[in-house]
């Protein structure tokens, strides 16, 4: 056994759960380090407090004097929590978070020192950020970008730093981050959803999107994980034979959380509580050493920030517990991958869930309006929604049996399907009083009862209605939720905008009553969007065929899925909804392609290295042992040796064949990597996807075969069994 593997296993065997301090009551910890409403009330003047609240609720500007006041109070509060530094905390297009710490410190005349932080530093900063991906937006000679305070996501103290959530934009005004387009999409959904709500409630004021994510991940002992170059450098295993026992017994799912993992979770949850991340649920997932953590849902911008923060905190806490957290969508071949379900809904004035039926027929009509418009939006933009979760990692997961296919479809359950079928037959134009009563009593009046005992669940659907929200399940575990949330909110906003125009036209021109007009438009939407609705097994081959007939997209690879991002219609959509300019759209497309190509390039290099420098030399050593053994047998048994050493001779030959294949395939793969120099952009991504990636599986096959033959004592790479079943 290689010294690295041996030491890693030895190290691991010594470990037990880390002792976690006596847990404090969660409710007393919650939001302790967040500059939330409660802290603001204590630290801000009334005028400053109201100004910040107005900025949060109505997007009004905070003037400089007030910003100064807020900054001073925020600093005092942060220092009381032990902070010495502050940072603008933002989410560049790497998908991760970024921060640059500055001390609350200024010297006076070079000798005296004082704690300083004013409005200028709170509101705007200019990080030297020329190395962040920008997709060509910034030329290096004008490489300046700046970060600007986002008051809708509260500042927080993490360790000894005050973190101020900000947007990140170029000096020329283009967004260089994930948050800015998300905030614009949330503005769009507010505008158009509120306008539609006014049909049902004149006092409707503000609609917010809500998001509750469910984060899946693997916890692997860090000594074991770090002993493998692939896990260390790519976050996933590029080879490894399946263990004798995998997940076939389903004995991990919802089982007792192992002690070491439990200690990690408790520690993590405490940190989350202090930071105001309302985590609530934790459980074992399907695969061995796979888990899930989920919070109570929140306003979407905050929920997105909290998910990014959670991932950072998980990395930090896991170090203390000597674990490595894997967020990769498919870290282990043949074993379930990790996703991040995005539960999404719309909330009116922080009171009414618009995707939950109400007590009156009018409220139910409101529910149906948002329900049907969402289905229609997904139908119209299924390919764009699919592209929002396209990445190198998710490509390994989507369509591999435990994850949804890369075909978007909507599941709503049999009862709601029946309601939509009935609504499809509503008379065109004006309705008789009898028809109206019928509709109200027999169709929409029954929805609440229907949903009460609606236990319909379809785990194979990528976009499922689950009683009072839609659950988008194709999102990858590493993904920043801002990307799918921007798309979903933009397409629904656009749909609602069109809906309002159509309803208003029927009211004004055809002189229909409001509810008649609403019914008429909804009926047409139900008919038009039928092809996106699917209630059957979303993993089946027959659905793939059926979806093709229905004209739904089925983009299996990332380069194919990304193309739609710069489609003329998509560029026009983002422009119309004020979410992104054409330059911003194109920049993101470029960055996604680059990211994909770079990841595959790294994987290809790592695989080549492991195959040739770790696997092949080990196989040769073992082969030599076999050769030595056969030679000795010949010496002793003479001519008889052929019978006696039959197995050994066979094995020597098989090993030779695998070694030859690995060498030949690796050389070809390197050749293709060199050829990649001739391409860029989409062509480069396609080259990596179609010319390089196929070698991964072939090389892996031969390596995994050798793993089953070579003496376990010699094998240099930590095995699946060790990675997945060490608790
Ligand atoms: P599962 O999908 O594991 O069965 P649930 O269906 O109970 O779990 O969904 C739980 C998730 O849905 C939680 O993260 C929760 O916060 C979220 N959720 C519940 N209601 C809403 C809502 N109105 N808007 C957004 N997310 C919601
Ligand atoms: Mg779920």
Coordinates of C-alpha atoms in Angstrom, one line a residue, residues 60 67 73 117 148 170 294 314 353 405 436 471 493 496 647 659 696 710 716:
X60 CA -35.5 54.1 -1.9
X67 CA -25.4 56.5 5.6
X73 CA -23.8 52.6 14.5
X117 CA -15.8 53.5 9.4
X148 CA -22.1 48.8 -3.4
X170 CA -18.1 47.6 -13.5
X294 CA -32.4 22.7 4.8
X314 CA -19.5 24.4 6.1
X353 CA -48.6 32.7 -0.2
X405 CA -33.4 14.2 -16.8
X436 CA -70.3 31.3 -12.9
X471 CA -39.8 22.7 -6.3
X493 CA -42.5 38.2 -14.4
X496 CA -47.5 37.9 -15.7
X647 CA -3.9 -18.2 -13.2
X659 CA -1.6 -1.1 -19.2
X696 CA -12.4 9.8 -19.1
X710 CA -3.8 -5.7 -8.1
X716 CA -2.0 3.5 -4.1

